[in-house]
Amino acid sequence: MSPKDAERYQQHFRANLGLTVKLLAVWALVSVGAAAAIEWLDQFRILTGFPLGYYMGAQGAQITFVIIIFIYAFRMRAIDQKYGVDE
Amino acid sequence: MFSQIDRLGRIWGMYTLAFAVFVVFLWLAEAAGWIGQRGIAWTFMVLTVGIYATIGIMSRTGNLDEYYVAGRTVPGIFNGMATASDWMSAASYISLAGTLYVLGQEGLSYTVGWTGGYVLLAMFMAPYIRKLGAYTIPDFVGVRYPGGLPRIIAVIAAIIVSGTYLVAQVSGVGIIMSRFLGLDFRIACFVGLLGILVCSMLGGMKAVTWTQVAQYIILIVAFILPTIFVSKMITGVPFPQLMYGRALTDVAATETALGITKGYLTPFNDWTQAQFLALIVCLMCGTAGLPHVIVRFYTTPSVRETRFSVGWALFFIGLMYITIPAYAAFARWEVLHNVVGQAIDSLPGWVAAWTKTGLLTINDANLNGLVEYAELGLDADLVVLAMPEMAGLPYVVAGLVAAGGLAAALSTADGLLMVVATAISHDIYFKLINKNASDRTRLNISRVMLVTVAAIAAWIASLRLSIIADIVAWAFSLAAASFFPILVLGIFWKRINTAGAITGMTVGLLTTLGYIIWSSVTGGNIGGILPNAAGIFGMPINFLLTIVISLLTAPPTQEIQNMVDRLRFPKHAYDAAAPATGD
């Protein structure tokens, strides 16, 4: 493996980790974060009358999770191509 | 590739449409009085299991790659669908809405935990595991942590976790078949076993994949359709996921009017907040460490496809999981409005039918002849299956819900059965006993193991041991405290070695088991943490010990470090030197 290749791999992995950490922060915020603040969130009512804390646990978190995973899949596809490691 | 998805999409679209037409037809037949309740139940069971059996037989194969990982040709969206039904078990389908009904807001730890785990799976696990391209999870552990012992610990953990889970699915099949078909429970367990075997024995993972797709479609239709009807009845709008906010508001107001103090929307009247958070964390990490879920991501054609596949899996799971709390809220509404306050003598027929099963008790403590909230004992397992009758929907809906429950139990059972049988035939027999076995011998051993494991599972299920439900509740904590840390560290940190992994896995598992046993026997707890969230103690210890012991001992060989490098990139310079499959 040439040093140039090694650097390319290193940059790809760093981009991967950067993206992972960012998305993981959002993940933690809407799941554990919302669960920790559930009583405070419940004072707000949204849509057809959901307490906000309840809504996050029943729908908001799940919808965010799906979006996070698809963002990861699309961004990683671009990162793979950028550093020439796509299949 | 795209034309293949188009073709598959057309086939499965037709299938969904045919199933919907069939349900409408049965409905009309019931309204016209052509068919009774037993007839409806039998028609549903025979038809759906017949579909699964047909797919299972059509997918027979003699090729090892097809048998163990469906030839690695499953398009991401269909693998997502298969993963969704592989993952959603009898517990998700039959018990989760009931658990929410009973616990109220605390029950949301399940909906958050069981879906949040997929984010971890997507970013920490699935793409890397797919890149290795092996057959099983012990394969991954064995390659990353050489020396034999880690593979053996992984095999034992996989058999214990997946085996007990399998028994729970078989008893789920037994419960549904005995209630709706009137079979004896023990006979129903063995009938269920046949239903599981026809899906997997001839075609292995290839057959399991396509039956799971068929089962997903049935279970999602069967769950969402009744919820739409009830939403229309209660709120006037057939969009349950959006409209049940109104039911929640009404439930809260009705509870206040009736003087019920343990309110549905008041958090932490059943559990402490520490237990709530700990369970979310354990369910998330446990989900990302469950062997039967991870192996599904070996079956896609590429790393890129795997990443999308996890997204599709959570999309299909999410359709169910955002509907479950709606179902629970409407059930709560039905009970508060149509059961509580009624004269006991004039209760509808379904009450008597479910009282007989012991899941429903009405105890008129103050002898006023009226049902009061405090006098009503409703088991969590009853809510989903009884709600269509509670809401006064035609019996065809109850039959549909039962068919959906059966699909959920069978699909998960198939995935689990593959894991346990493969752990024995591939990880023990082929890897440790006979490295020179021919493909033919390996396939035959696999099939014999499938039948043996399924028979043992059915036998244990027929004993109706109460401990099984407990062990399933612990499975996520056990997986979180054993597999999850060493899999993640193994991918993201090259310095982690065999000695660290063995210590971390063993001590993490023992700590969790120790807390579970101590808490179950003495009833004691720390901070209100229940046995099902015991992984919150074992998992950090596993992480810590794996890291500390690895740093104190020699780093892994260059060969292993190169292998880890290879996992991290969809295409890598070292790929050419590596074997194509898990062999």
XYZ file of C-alpha atoms in Angstrom:
670
model
C 0.000 0.000 0.000
C 1.462 3.350 -1.046
C 1.700 6.276 1.438
C -0.773 8.147 -0.767
C -3.278 5.329 -0.388
C -2.717 5.268 3.363
C -3.459 8.982 3.587
C -6.590 8.582 1.473
C -7.861 5.870 3.826
C -7.053 7.979 6.858
C -8.995 10.962 5.484
C -11.959 8.758 4.634
C -12.060 7.276 8.119
C -11.786 10.728 9.698
C -14.718 11.980 7.584
C -16.684 8.870 8.570
C -16.012 9.424 12.295
C -16.881 13.134 12.051
C -20.239 12.342 10.463
C -20.910 9.541 12.954
C -20.242 11.763 15.976
C -22.489 14.563 14.653
C -25.390 12.226 13.934
C -24.879 10.432 17.235
C -25.275 13.752 19.080
C -28.687 14.269 17.432
C -29.586 10.647 18.237
C -28.730 11.122 21.928
C -30.612 14.420 22.102
C -33.944 13.089 20.785
C -33.784 9.772 22.688
C -32.013 9.913 26.054
C -32.108 13.729 26.148
C -35.862 13.929 25.546
C -36.452 11.076 28.006
C -34.443 12.874 30.688
C -36.467 16.071 30.161
C -39.808 14.316 29.656
C -41.641 16.032 32.534
C -40.558 19.495 31.436
C -41.444 18.768 27.775
C -44.893 17.470 28.732
C -46.101 20.990 29.586
C -46.177 21.804 25.847
C -49.032 20.436 23.728
C -48.574 19.805 20.003
C -50.643 18.614 16.993
C -53.901 16.998 18.150
C -53.128 17.346 21.856
C -49.969 15.296 22.454
C -47.848 16.327 25.443
C -44.470 17.035 23.771
C -42.461 14.626 25.967
C -44.897 11.828 25.176
C -44.832 12.690 21.472
C -41.029 12.495 21.304
C -41.038 9.008 22.823
C -43.917 7.770 20.688
C -43.157 9.364 17.292
C -40.656 12.197 17.234
C -37.633 10.072 18.126
C -38.535 7.324 15.640
C -38.970 9.720 12.732
C -35.659 11.419 13.585
C -33.882 8.036 13.747
C -35.008 7.071 10.233
C -33.821 10.448 8.904
C -30.454 10.066 10.696
C -29.815 6.637 9.153
C -30.677 7.780 5.616
C -28.497 10.904 5.980
C -25.667 8.602 7.064
C -26.214 6.283 4.095
C -26.310 9.133 1.534
C -23.387 11.081 3.042
C -21.248 7.945 3.323
C -21.925 7.078 -0.300
C -20.573 10.514 -1.262
C -17.590 10.166 1.109
C -16.765 6.730 -0.360
C -16.749 8.217 -3.850
C -14.713 11.260 -2.837
C -11.887 9.122 -1.457
C -12.196 6.414 -4.087
C -13.136 3.518 -1.817
C -16.618 2.878 -3.259
C -17.416 -0.605 -4.481
C -30.468 -4.228 -10.349
C -33.258 -1.670 -10.728
C -35.307 -3.852 -13.012
C -34.996 -6.601 -10.413
C -36.401 -4.268 -7.735
C -39.182 -3.213 -10.120
C -40.085 -6.829 -10.763
C -39.980 -7.738 -7.064
C -41.952 -4.597 -6.258
C -44.682 -5.604 -8.710
C -44.853 -9.142 -7.309
C -45.111 -7.983 -3.694
C -47.515 -5.195 -4.597
C -49.829 -7.770 -6.198
C -49.459 -9.949 -3.128
C -50.469 -7.115 -0.787
C -53.445 -6.264 -2.985
C -54.551 -9.916 -3.135
C -54.398 -10.138 0.650
C -56.490 -6.962 1.033
C -59.085 -8.265 -1.441
C -59.207 -11.536 0.471
C -59.855 -9.707 3.773
C -62.684 -7.692 2.215
C -64.155 -10.885 0.749
C -64.099 -12.610 4.159
C -65.706 -9.540 5.686
C -68.589 -9.657 3.219
C -68.924 -13.393 3.786
C -69.166 -12.791 7.546
C -71.745 -10.013 7.095
C -73.811 -12.286 4.859
C -73.623 -15.003 7.501
C -71.804 -17.512 5.240
C -68.975 -18.096 7.644
C -68.742 -18.294 11.453
C -65.979 -17.258 13.872
C -64.106 -20.583 13.824
C -64.332 -20.666 10.047
C -62.804 -17.215 9.768
C -59.972 -18.117 12.147
C -59.148 -21.350 10.278
C -59.296 -19.639 6.877
C -56.780 -17.009 7.998
C -54.401 -19.522 9.553
C -54.463 -22.041 6.704
C -54.141 -19.387 4.014
C -51.254 -17.435 5.571
C -49.235 -20.464 6.683
C -49.902 -21.954 3.234
C -48.323 -18.882 1.618
C -45.237 -19.131 3.843
C -44.881 -22.853 3.138
C -45.135 -22.282 -0.629
C -42.408 -19.626 -0.518
C -40.287 -21.862 1.717
C -40.511 -24.801 -0.666
C -39.949 -22.679 -3.788
C -36.773 -21.245 -2.248
C -35.065 -24.596 -1.592
C -31.337 -24.577 -2.272
C -28.219 -26.734 -2.157
C -25.765 -23.837 -2.186
C -23.998 -22.883 1.077
C -23.941 -19.136 0.394
C -27.645 -19.169 -0.393
C -28.366 -21.341 2.632
C -26.458 -19.224 5.172
C -26.702 -15.656 3.771
C -29.294 -15.810 0.947
C -26.478 -15.621 -1.640
C -25.831 -11.990 -0.567
C -28.257 -10.833 -3.258
C -31.174 -9.367 -1.266
C -31.884 -5.743 -2.339
C -31.649 -3.268 0.561
C -35.348 -2.414 0.680
C -36.429 -6.074 0.844
C -33.751 -6.918 3.386
C -35.159 -3.988 5.366
C -38.619 -5.499 5.232
C -37.304 -8.937 6.181
C -35.307 -7.403 9.059
C -38.441 -5.621 10.267
C -40.426 -8.835 10.648
C -37.338 -10.743 11.836
C -37.055 -8.145 14.578
C -40.710 -7.602 15.515
C -41.589 -10.595 17.610
C -44.701 -11.915 19.259
C -43.768 -9.583 22.130
C -43.788 -6.440 19.925
C -47.008 -7.459 18.283
C -49.068 -8.990 21.091
C -47.643 -7.452 24.260
C -46.152 -4.027 23.525
C -49.408 -2.106 23.091
C -50.651 -3.826 26.245
C -47.495 -2.854 28.117
C -48.031 0.767 27.064
C -51.674 0.503 28.125
C -50.574 -0.630 31.588
C -47.480 1.554 32.128
C -48.526 4.702 30.274
C -45.634 7.051 29.586
C -42.956 4.747 31.053
C -43.820 2.202 28.353
C -42.281 4.579 25.814
C -38.832 3.359 26.912
C -39.585 0.334 24.702
C -40.608 2.302 21.620
C -37.572 4.590 21.909
C -35.072 1.887 22.895
C -36.063 -0.688 20.312
C -35.924 1.823 17.458
C -32.916 3.847 18.649
C -30.813 0.694 18.554
C -31.008 0.786 14.755
C -29.057 4.047 14.658
C -26.234 2.276 16.510
C -26.593 -0.700 14.194
C -26.365 1.575 11.130
C -23.293 3.518 12.184
C -21.346 1.098 14.406
C -22.143 -2.363 13.179
C -23.928 -3.281 9.943
C -21.583 -1.836 7.236
C -18.453 -3.234 8.916
C -19.941 -6.650 9.556
C -21.100 -6.785 5.926
C -17.603 -5.896 4.735
C -16.167 -8.892 6.604
C -18.631 -11.027 4.633
C -18.739 -13.963 7.045
C -21.720 -16.175 7.911
C -22.332 -15.637 11.647
C -21.582 -13.293 14.551
C -19.273 -15.823 16.260
C -17.431 -15.796 12.876
C -16.804 -12.078 13.321
C -15.710 -12.523 16.947
C -13.505 -15.467 15.974
C -11.727 -13.585 13.174
C -11.251 -10.349 15.115
C -10.251 -12.052 18.381
C -8.356 -15.210 17.428
C -7.534 -17.983 19.866
C -10.718 -20.059 19.878
C -12.028 -19.027 23.291
C -13.795 -15.788 22.187
C -15.591 -17.720 19.435
C -16.735 -20.328 21.945
C -18.009 -17.691 24.409
C -19.816 -15.975 21.517
C -21.406 -19.268 20.427
C -22.623 -19.978 23.956
C -23.994 -16.433 24.379
C -25.720 -16.610 20.961
C -27.317 -19.966 21.791
C -28.562 -18.808 25.207
C -29.910 -15.431 24.048
C -31.450 -16.651 20.779
C -32.575 -20.003 22.191
C -34.712 -18.582 24.994
C -36.080 -15.956 22.633
C -37.023 -18.774 20.241
C -38.933 -20.626 22.959
C -40.919 -17.445 23.647
C -41.876 -17.189 19.946
C -43.039 -20.806 19.834
C -45.213 -20.257 22.897
C -46.565 -17.087 21.213
C -47.601 -19.255 18.252
C -49.100 -21.733 20.733
C -51.158 -19.047 22.502
C -52.588 -17.633 19.254
C -53.374 -21.031 17.732
C -54.955 -22.368 20.912
C -57.154 -19.283 21.439
C -58.302 -18.811 17.874
C -58.337 -22.372 16.548
C -59.338 -24.081 19.786
C -56.357 -26.464 19.708
C -54.765 -27.758 22.903
C -51.779 -25.522 23.806
C -49.214 -28.332 23.609
C -50.493 -29.526 20.228
C -50.535 -25.899 19.040
C -46.818 -25.570 19.934
C -45.951 -28.524 17.699
C -48.199 -27.330 14.867
C -46.387 -23.989 15.161
C -43.074 -25.832 14.955
C -44.084 -27.315 11.599
C -45.039 -23.838 10.412
C -41.558 -22.611 11.341
C -39.712 -25.536 9.750
C -41.421 -25.345 6.347
C -40.119 -21.786 6.046
C -36.492 -22.564 6.783
C -35.491 -26.182 6.365
C -35.182 -26.500 2.594
C -34.004 -23.018 1.729
C -32.185 -21.764 4.832
C -31.658 -18.000 4.906
C -32.861 -17.583 1.302
C -36.265 -19.057 2.186
C -36.378 -17.263 5.545
C -35.743 -13.906 3.841
C -38.662 -14.149 1.426
C -41.110 -15.633 3.934
C -40.183 -12.790 6.280
C -41.067 -10.275 3.563
C -44.448 -12.006 3.128
C -44.934 -12.041 6.909
C -44.068 -8.352 7.266
C -46.782 -7.372 4.806
C -49.395 -9.427 6.634
C -48.437 -8.246 10.103
C -48.358 -4.557 9.184
C -51.706 -4.690 7.351
C -53.204 -6.664 10.234
C -52.059 -4.105 12.801
C -52.733 -0.842 10.991
C -56.141 -1.679 9.483
C -57.965 -2.177 12.830
C -56.280 0.937 14.249
C -57.603 2.950 11.306
C -61.148 1.673 11.938
C -60.983 2.508 15.628
C -59.524 5.939 14.890
C -62.425 6.623 12.534
C -64.932 5.501 15.176
C -63.464 7.513 18.035
C -62.120 10.671 16.368
C -63.939 10.660 13.029
C -60.630 10.758 11.094
C -59.043 7.519 9.784
C -55.452 8.571 10.541
C -54.629 7.003 13.915
C -50.954 8.075 14.215
C -51.949 11.727 14.071
C -55.379 11.654 15.702
C -54.732 9.741 18.913
C -53.548 12.960 20.556
C -57.267 13.657 20.959
C -57.824 10.268 22.577
C -54.938 11.007 24.964
C -56.471 14.339 26.018
C -59.842 12.675 26.507
C -58.282 9.798 28.471
C -56.556 12.245 30.828
C -59.803 14.198 31.379
C -61.853 11.026 31.928
C -59.301 9.707 34.417
C -59.538 12.934 36.412
C -63.356 12.768 36.326
C -63.287 9.148 37.545
C -60.776 10.000 40.279
C -58.045 7.684 38.887
C -54.831 8.919 40.472
C -52.309 6.802 38.545
C -52.775 8.728 35.304
C -51.856 7.425 31.842
C -49.955 10.581 30.931
C -48.209 11.096 34.258
C -44.642 9.774 34.045
C -42.804 7.910 36.783
C -45.731 6.571 38.771
C -44.730 2.997 37.864
C -40.959 3.316 37.484
C -38.228 5.700 38.613
C -36.702 7.968 35.988
C -33.380 6.118 36.442
C -35.037 2.824 35.427
C -36.724 4.570 32.478
C -33.403 5.899 31.148
C -31.433 2.737 31.936
C -33.928 0.574 30.075
C -33.757 2.839 27.009
C -29.955 2.519 26.955
C -30.012 -1.275 27.459
C -32.648 -1.848 24.774
C -30.703 0.306 22.302
C -27.335 -1.362 22.835
C -28.937 -4.803 23.166
C -30.739 -4.369 19.834
C -27.431 -3.520 18.174
C -25.896 -6.672 19.706
C -28.576 -9.268 18.937
C -27.171 -11.974 16.617
C -30.359 -12.678 14.643
C -30.664 -9.009 13.666
C -26.996 -8.475 12.790
C -26.798 -11.558 10.539
C -29.507 -10.135 8.291
C -27.003 -7.496 7.168
C -24.717 -10.183 5.733
C -27.337 -10.828 3.039
C -27.197 -7.567 1.027
C -25.046 -7.272 -2.123
C -22.703 -4.481 -0.897
C -21.665 -2.262 2.012
C -23.442 0.696 0.428
C -26.645 -1.320 0.073
C -26.346 -2.429 3.717
C -26.282 1.174 4.976
C -29.516 1.939 3.111
C -30.965 -1.370 4.193
C -30.750 -0.414 7.901
C -32.680 2.759 7.065
C -35.382 0.757 5.294
C -35.529 -1.684 8.205
C -36.177 1.122 10.670
C -38.674 2.740 8.299
C -40.721 -0.482 8.187
C -40.330 -1.048 11.938
C -41.257 2.587 12.574
C -44.583 2.193 10.712
C -45.490 -0.377 13.367
C -43.895 1.402 16.321
C -45.626 4.735 15.797
C -48.936 2.882 15.463
C -48.544 0.814 18.649
C -48.931 3.787 21.072
C -52.022 4.840 19.075
C -53.485 1.361 19.489
C -52.755 1.501 23.240
C -54.342 4.952 23.638
C -57.503 3.901 21.782
C -57.708 0.722 23.887
C -57.477 2.894 27.008
C -60.252 5.106 25.638
C -62.464 2.079 24.872
C -62.007 0.654 28.368
C -62.690 3.963 30.128
C -65.795 4.695 28.045
C -67.294 1.314 27.195
C -66.298 -0.977 30.057
C -65.849 1.170 33.161
C -69.234 2.248 34.545
C -71.200 -0.549 32.833
C -73.472 -2.863 34.787
C -71.623 -6.157 35.292
C -74.680 -8.176 34.212
C -74.918 -6.450 30.844
C -71.279 -6.663 29.708
C -70.769 -7.808 26.083
C -69.827 -11.397 25.184
C -66.105 -10.806 24.690
C -65.719 -10.043 28.402
C -66.927 -13.495 29.373
C -64.755 -15.125 26.677
C -61.575 -13.420 27.910
C -62.423 -13.901 31.589
C -62.254 -17.640 30.912
C -58.600 -17.344 29.775
C -57.687 -15.737 33.094
C -56.296 -12.609 31.406
C -59.295 -10.504 32.415
C -60.703 -10.273 35.930
C -63.604 -8.203 37.219
C -63.976 -8.180 40.971
C -66.991 -6.229 42.189
C -65.375 -5.208 45.479
C -68.068 -2.739 46.586
C -70.931 -4.935 45.301
C -72.709 -2.105 43.476
C -73.053 -4.159 40.312
C -71.025 -1.681 38.250
C -67.532 -2.101 36.773
C -65.155 0.361 38.343
C -61.625 1.092 37.135
C -60.012 -0.284 40.287
C -62.045 -3.498 39.998
C -60.838 -4.265 36.495
C -57.738 -6.454 36.052
C -56.480 -6.407 32.456
C -53.412 -8.414 31.412
C -50.963 -6.732 29.005
C -51.186 -9.711 26.613
C -54.923 -9.284 26.158
C -55.093 -5.698 24.927
C -54.097 -6.205 21.270
C -56.031 -9.406 20.684
C -59.207 -8.227 22.457
C -59.393 -4.629 21.199
C -61.244 -5.402 17.896
C -63.995 -7.037 19.947
C -63.915 -4.267 22.568
C -64.531 -1.710 19.828
C -67.355 -3.851 18.405
C -65.597 -4.482 15.068
C -66.603 -7.543 12.986
C -64.893 -10.825 13.893
C -62.907 -10.794 10.658
C -60.778 -8.010 12.208
C -60.026 -10.171 15.258
C -59.016 -12.997 12.902
C -56.815 -10.602 10.943
C -55.067 -9.424 14.118
C -54.474 -13.047 15.114
C -52.979 -13.818 11.672
C -50.692 -10.796 12.094
C -49.563 -12.012 15.512
C -48.840 -15.417 14.023
C -46.777 -13.814 11.235
C -44.795 -11.800 13.807
C -44.051 -14.867 15.930
C -43.191 -17.150 12.986
C -40.886 -14.657 11.268
C -38.860 -14.000 14.407
C -38.774 -17.700 15.250
C -37.305 -18.459 11.798
C -34.538 -15.896 12.174
C -33.679 -17.174 15.646
C -33.777 -20.808 14.597
C -31.267 -20.062 11.827
C -28.918 -18.413 14.354
C -29.006 -21.273 16.852
C -28.778 -24.053 14.234
C -25.970 -22.256 12.379
C -24.052 -21.666 15.614
C -23.982 -25.439 16.081
C -23.497 -26.586 12.470
C -21.125 -23.832 11.283
C -19.352 -22.408 14.340
C -19.004 -25.630 16.324
C -19.085 -28.492 13.810
C -17.360 -26.932 10.797
C -15.013 -24.447 12.485
C -13.987 -26.477 15.525
C -14.596 -30.180 14.786
C -14.349 -30.944 11.082
C -12.645 -28.275 8.967
C -12.658 -30.578 5.921
C -16.395 -31.233 5.784
C -17.862 -31.088 2.270
C -20.570 -28.554 1.418
C -23.061 -31.378 1.236
C -22.240 -32.634 4.736
C -22.432 -29.087 6.112
C -25.886 -28.571 4.587
C -27.134 -31.891 5.923
C -25.845 -31.138 9.422
C -27.530 -27.710 9.245
C -30.879 -29.251 8.351
C -30.649 -31.877 11.086
C -29.794 -29.110 13.574
C -32.755 -26.982 12.448
C -35.159 -29.840 13.124
C -33.492 -30.780 16.429
C -33.359 -27.229 17.790
C -36.953 -26.538 16.700
C -38.176 -29.729 18.380
C -36.376 -28.883 21.621
C -37.793 -25.344 21.521
C -41.342 -26.652 20.990
C -40.911 -29.133 23.821
C -39.673 -26.458 26.256
C -42.477 -24.092 25.137
C -45.075 -26.795 25.813
C -43.906 -26.958 29.453
C -45.098 -23.337 29.914
C -42.237 -22.285 32.209
C -42.851 -18.801 33.580
C -39.095 -18.099 33.616
C -39.053 -17.862 29.780
C -40.805 -14.483 29.707
C -38.309 -13.186 32.278
C -35.295 -14.395 30.318
C -36.572 -12.696 27.161
C -36.881 -9.434 29.092
C -33.262 -9.883 30.229
C -31.969 -10.818 26.748
C -31.342 -7.191 25.749
C -29.385 -6.437 28.876
C -27.365 -9.619 28.399
C -26.623 -8.799 24.744
C -25.765 -5.183 25.656
C -23.353 -6.331 28.368
C -21.669 -9.088 26.337
C -21.594 -8.539 22.536
C -22.115 -4.821 22.043
C -18.899 -3.437 23.636
C -16.495 -5.932 22.082
C -18.045 -5.627 18.610
C -17.902 -1.821 18.593
C -14.417 -1.623 20.114
C -13.174 -4.343 17.771
C -14.142 -2.229 14.745
C -13.114 1.220 15.964
C -9.961 0.471 17.961
C -7.228 -1.737 16.502
C -5.398 -1.935 19.831
C -8.180 -4.048 21.447
C -7.035 -7.674 21.753
C -8.280 -11.143 22.624
C -7.377 -10.989 26.329
C -9.352 -7.751 26.743
C -12.383 -9.069 24.876
C -12.537 -12.297 26.879
C -12.272 -10.470 30.217
C -14.755 -7.750 29.245
C -17.333 -10.146 27.859
C -17.141 -12.551 30.806
C -17.164 -9.988 33.608
C -19.827 -7.847 31.868
C -22.064 -10.880 31.508
C -21.484 -12.076 35.079
C -22.105 -8.622 36.577
C -25.410 -8.348 34.707
C -26.473 -11.887 35.601
C -25.422 -11.300 39.199
C -27.592 -8.180 39.488
C -30.526 -9.949 37.812
C -30.341 -12.913 40.179
C -29.746 -10.775 43.279
C -32.601 -8.427 42.396
C -35.031 -11.209 41.405
C -34.350 -13.283 44.530
C -34.172 -10.574 47.202
C -36.386 -7.966 45.503
C -33.668 -5.380 46.157
C -32.516 -2.798 43.640
C -30.173 0.138 43.140
C -31.909 3.385 42.149
C -35.081 1.501 41.145
C -33.275 -0.366 38.324
C -35.230 -3.540 37.485
C -33.612 -6.786 36.230
C -34.556 -5.965 32.608
C -32.222 -2.933 32.681
C -29.383 -4.657 34.551
C -27.095 -4.214 31.531
C -26.592 -0.622 32.653
C -24.123 -2.038 35.217
C -22.518 -4.781 33.114
C -21.987 -2.796 29.906
C -19.705 -0.021 31.256
C -17.680 -2.655 33.128
C -17.297 -4.594 29.884
C -16.117 -1.476 28.007
C -13.719 -0.521 30.785
C -12.168 -3.965 31.293
C -11.833 -4.654 27.567
C -9.886 -1.408 27.162
C -7.740 -1.693 30.317
C -6.769 -5.348 29.844
C -6.034 -4.758 26.131
C -3.696 -1.867 26.951
C -1.912 -3.938 29.597
C -1.253 -6.823 27.184
C 0.403 -7.103 23.771
C -1.335 -5.466 20.763
C -3.001 -7.727 18.157
C -0.826 -9.028 15.294
C -0.279 -6.916 12.183
C -2.499 -9.351 10.303
C -5.473 -8.610 12.580
C -4.840 -4.869 12.379
C -4.824 -5.077 8.584
C -8.112 -6.974 8.751
C -9.655 -4.179 10.854
C -8.440 -1.686 8.247
C -10.164 -3.696 5.578
C -13.486 -3.590 7.490
C -13.520 0.182 7.608
C -13.588 0.787 3.855
C -16.004 -0.643 1.297
C -12.994 -1.186 -0.994
C -9.471 -1.601 0.330
C -6.047 -2.509 -1.055
C -5.880 -5.558 1.253
C -9.174 -6.956 -0.069
C -7.477 -9.038 -2.755
C -5.544 -11.031 -0.137
C -8.647 -11.875 1.881
C -10.978 -14.827 1.313
C -14.259 -13.983 -0.403
C -16.578 -15.499 2.180
C -16.549 -16.269 5.878
C -14.699 -19.520 5.272
